[in-house]
Amino acid sequence: MTSGLWELVLKGVWVTIQLLVCSALLATAVAFVAGVARTHRLWIVRFLAGFYTEVFRGTSALVMIFWVFFVLPPAFGWQLVPLWAGTLALGLTYGAYGAEIVRGGLLAVDPAQKEGGIALSFTPWQRMRLILLPQAVPEMIPPFSNLLIELLKGTALVSIMGMGDLAFSGNLVRLALQESAEIYTYILLIYFVIAFLLTRVMRGLEKKLKAGVGKAPVSKTVMPEPVEIEAGAR
């Protein structure tokens, strides 16, 4: 490829990274709000959070992008730029999946920990902030890492809006060169490199968070040496 075409691909990489960061931040915020709400003591809060989760988990991210970018503007009289439309659609969609990760992580904490907070007269917010989340978040990192990789691959859906992401740029280069195998091989490799780097970052974050929780090391038990009993000894 020429330098101009490589520049087009690199611009697509930058757009994809921007979209990934923005939608991941939105999805994380939504996931924690909805996930914590799923464990709330009030049934109406649990119902609303559950309703959101079921709606966005049960609909296609591609259709949601169509809805945000093509349906909402005529209905409300405003138009989102492709970056923010993609961020909103992907963030809300993947945030619904993340909400179940948060809910599962909170419910996995030993109930005795919550009872200890009640015994210490902690408020519900103090129990959540000081007891439940510090123990639950490290266990959420592996599934959140998988969800982040899925979100990276989901960013390719915004190409339907004409947004110059990596997938859209790769398709333009393919049309210019009339060469599919080479171009899409490069695109696959770029997605793989980004995903690999994200996995490494998430693993480092997981180790750091688990080190902060602190578990007692398992001590080695020293086994006594066997005592030989002579024959005929009583």
PDB file of N, CA and C in Angstrom, residues 55-89:
ATOM      1  N   VAL A  55     -33.839  -5.086  28.323  1.00  0.00           N
ATOM      2  CA  VAL A  55     -34.116  -4.437  27.036  1.00  0.00           C
ATOM      3  C   VAL A  55     -32.850  -4.350  26.197  1.00  0.00           C
ATOM      4  N   PHE A  56     -31.760  -3.868  26.794  1.00  0.00           N
ATOM      5  CA  PHE A  56     -30.545  -3.650  26.011  1.00  0.00           C
ATOM      6  C   PHE A  56     -29.761  -4.936  25.777  1.00  0.00           C
ATOM      7  N   ARG A  57     -29.925  -5.934  26.628  1.00  0.00           N
ATOM      8  CA  ARG A  57     -29.308  -7.230  26.334  1.00  0.00           C
ATOM      9  C   ARG A  57     -30.082  -7.976  25.265  1.00  0.00           C
ATOM     10  N   GLY A  58     -31.365  -7.697  25.142  1.00  0.00           N
ATOM     11  CA  GLY A  58     -32.200  -8.435  24.200  1.00  0.00           C
ATOM     12  C   GLY A  58     -32.324  -7.786  22.839  1.00  0.00           C
ATOM     13  N   THR A  59     -31.639  -6.665  22.625  1.00  0.00           N
ATOM     14  CA  THR A  59     -31.699  -5.998  21.326  1.00  0.00           C
ATOM     15  C   THR A  59     -30.318  -5.997  20.681  1.00  0.00           C
ATOM     16  N   SER A  60     -30.305  -5.890  19.380  1.00  0.00           N
ATOM     17  CA  SER A  60     -29.049  -5.910  18.631  1.00  0.00           C
ATOM     18  C   SER A  60     -28.330  -4.573  18.741  1.00  0.00           C
ATOM     19  N   ALA A  61     -27.013  -4.632  18.932  1.00  0.00           N
ATOM     20  CA  ALA A  61     -26.219  -3.397  18.966  1.00  0.00           C
ATOM     21  C   ALA A  61     -26.280  -2.672  17.628  1.00  0.00           C
ATOM     22  N   LEU A  62     -26.334  -3.434  16.538  1.00  0.00           N
ATOM     23  CA  LEU A  62     -26.422  -2.822  15.209  1.00  0.00           C
ATOM     24  C   LEU A  62     -27.729  -2.057  15.052  1.00  0.00           C
ATOM     25  N   VAL A  63     -28.832  -2.668  15.479  1.00  0.00           N
ATOM     26  CA  VAL A  63     -30.135  -1.995  15.394  1.00  0.00           C
ATOM     27  C   VAL A  63     -30.167  -0.782  16.316  1.00  0.00           C
ATOM     28  N   MET A  64     -29.513  -0.887  17.480  1.00  0.00           N
ATOM     29  CA  MET A  64     -29.471   0.246  18.402  1.00  0.00           C
ATOM     30  C   MET A  64     -28.719   1.416  17.788  1.00  0.00           C
ATOM     31  N   ILE A  65     -27.647   1.137  17.042  1.00  0.00           N
ATOM     32  CA  ILE A  65     -26.926   2.208  16.355  1.00  0.00           C
ATOM     33  C   ILE A  65     -27.818   2.858  15.302  1.00  0.00           C
ATOM     34  N   PHE A  66     -28.545   2.036  14.535  1.00  0.00           N
ATOM     35  CA  PHE A  66     -29.505   2.577  13.572  1.00  0.00           C
ATOM     36  C   PHE A  66     -30.515   3.477  14.283  1.00  0.00           C
ATOM     37  N   TRP A  67     -31.010   3.015  15.423  1.00  0.00           N
ATOM     38  CA  TRP A  67     -32.045   3.748  16.147  1.00  0.00           C
ATOM     39  C   TRP A  67     -31.528   5.112  16.619  1.00  0.00           C
ATOM     40  N   VAL A  68     -30.337   5.100  17.224  1.00  0.00           N
ATOM     41  CA  VAL A  68     -29.787   6.340  17.765  1.00  0.00           C
ATOM     42  C   VAL A  68     -29.426   7.324  16.656  1.00  0.00           C
ATOM     43  N   PHE A  69     -28.899   6.819  15.559  1.00  0.00           N
ATOM     44  CA  PHE A  69     -28.387   7.718  14.526  1.00  0.00           C
ATOM     45  C   PHE A  69     -29.441   8.120  13.498  1.00  0.00           C
ATOM     46  N   PHE A  70     -30.388   7.217  13.199  1.00  0.00           N
ATOM     47  CA  PHE A  70     -31.338   7.495  12.130  1.00  0.00           C
ATOM     48  C   PHE A  70     -32.767   7.758  12.618  1.00  0.00           C
ATOM     49  N   VAL A  71     -33.168   7.170  13.743  1.00  0.00           N
ATOM     50  CA  VAL A  71     -34.553   7.285  14.203  1.00  0.00           C
ATOM     51  C   VAL A  71     -34.740   8.447  15.159  1.00  0.00           C
ATOM     52  N   LEU A  72     -33.848   8.606  16.129  1.00  0.00           N
ATOM     53  CA  LEU A  72     -34.006   9.658  17.131  1.00  0.00           C
ATOM     54  C   LEU A  72     -33.951  11.076  16.558  1.00  0.00           C
ATOM     55  N   PRO A  73     -33.073  11.384  15.583  1.00  0.00           N
ATOM     56  CA  PRO A  73     -33.023  12.772  15.082  1.00  0.00           C
ATOM     57  C   PRO A  73     -34.359  13.302  14.555  1.00  0.00           C
ATOM     58  N   PRO A  74     -35.079  12.571  13.691  1.00  0.00           N
ATOM     59  CA  PRO A  74     -36.374  13.108  13.255  1.00  0.00           C
ATOM     60  C   PRO A  74     -37.384  13.230  14.389  1.00  0.00           C
ATOM     61  N   ALA A  75     -37.285  12.326  15.374  1.00  0.00           N
ATOM     62  CA  ALA A  75     -38.256  12.328  16.460  1.00  0.00           C
ATOM     63  C   ALA A  75     -38.040  13.493  17.421  1.00  0.00           C
ATOM     64  N   PHE A  76     -36.784  13.867  17.682  1.00  0.00           N
ATOM     65  CA  PHE A  76     -36.485  14.897  18.680  1.00  0.00           C
ATOM     66  C   PHE A  76     -35.892  16.164  18.081  1.00  0.00           C
ATOM     67  N   GLY A  77     -35.604  16.155  16.797  1.00  0.00           N
ATOM     68  CA  GLY A  77     -35.136  17.363  16.151  1.00  0.00           C
ATOM     69  C   GLY A  77     -33.677  17.691  16.364  1.00  0.00           C
ATOM     70  N   TRP A  78     -32.867  16.716  16.756  1.00  0.00           N
ATOM     71  CA  TRP A  78     -31.427  16.955  16.894  1.00  0.00           C
ATOM     72  C   TRP A  78     -30.678  15.772  16.326  1.00  0.00           C
ATOM     73  N   GLN A  79     -29.441  16.032  15.951  1.00  0.00           N
ATOM     74  CA  GLN A  79     -28.620  15.015  15.289  1.00  0.00           C
ATOM     75  C   GLN A  79     -27.297  14.871  16.021  1.00  0.00           C
ATOM     76  N   LEU A  80     -26.976  13.640  16.433  1.00  0.00           N
ATOM     77  CA  LEU A  80     -25.690  13.363  17.059  1.00  0.00           C
ATOM     78  C   LEU A  80     -24.639  13.120  15.989  1.00  0.00           C
ATOM     79  N   VAL A  81     -23.423  13.582  16.247  1.00  0.00           N
ATOM     80  CA  VAL A  81     -22.325  13.236  15.352  1.00  0.00           C
ATOM     81  C   VAL A  81     -22.062  11.736  15.484  1.00  0.00           C
ATOM     82  N   PRO A  82     -21.500  11.108  14.452  1.00  0.00           N
ATOM     83  CA  PRO A  82     -21.323   9.645  14.494  1.00  0.00           C
ATOM     84  C   PRO A  82     -20.567   9.140  15.719  1.00  0.00           C
ATOM     85  N   LEU A  83     -19.540   9.867  16.187  1.00  0.00           N
ATOM     86  CA  LEU A  83     -18.770   9.399  17.329  1.00  0.00           C
ATOM     87  C   LEU A  83     -19.640   9.282  18.572  1.00  0.00           C
ATOM     88  N   TRP A  84     -20.445  10.304  18.832  1.00  0.00           N
ATOM     89  CA  TRP A  84     -21.276  10.280  20.032  1.00  0.00           C
ATOM     90  C   TRP A  84     -22.469   9.362  19.873  1.00  0.00           C
ATOM     91  N   ALA A  85     -22.974   9.220  18.670  1.00  0.00           N
ATOM     92  CA  ALA A  85     -24.055   8.262  18.448  1.00  0.00           C
ATOM     93  C   ALA A  85     -23.558   6.836  18.688  1.00  0.00           C
ATOM     94  N   GLY A  86     -22.366   6.526  18.164  1.00  0.00           N
ATOM     95  CA  GLY A  86     -21.791   5.203  18.406  1.00  0.00           C
ATOM     96  C   GLY A  86     -21.472   4.973  19.866  1.00  0.00           C
ATOM     97  N   THR A  87     -20.946   6.013  20.533  1.00  0.00           N
ATOM     98  CA  THR A  87     -20.639   5.897  21.960  1.00  0.00           C
ATOM     99  C   THR A  87     -21.890   5.603  22.772  1.00  0.00           C
ATOM    100  N   LEU A  88     -22.968   6.325  22.478  1.00  0.00           N
ATOM    101  CA  LEU A  88     -24.213   6.141  23.222  1.00  0.00           C
ATOM    102  C   LEU A  88     -24.789   4.749  22.999  1.00  0.00           C
ATOM    103  N   ALA A  89     -24.849   4.321  21.736  1.00  0.00           N
ATOM    104  CA  ALA A  89     -25.440   3.015  21.438  1.00  0.00           C
ATOM    105  C   ALA A  89     -24.611   1.872  22.009  1.00  0.00           C
TER     106      ALA A  89
END
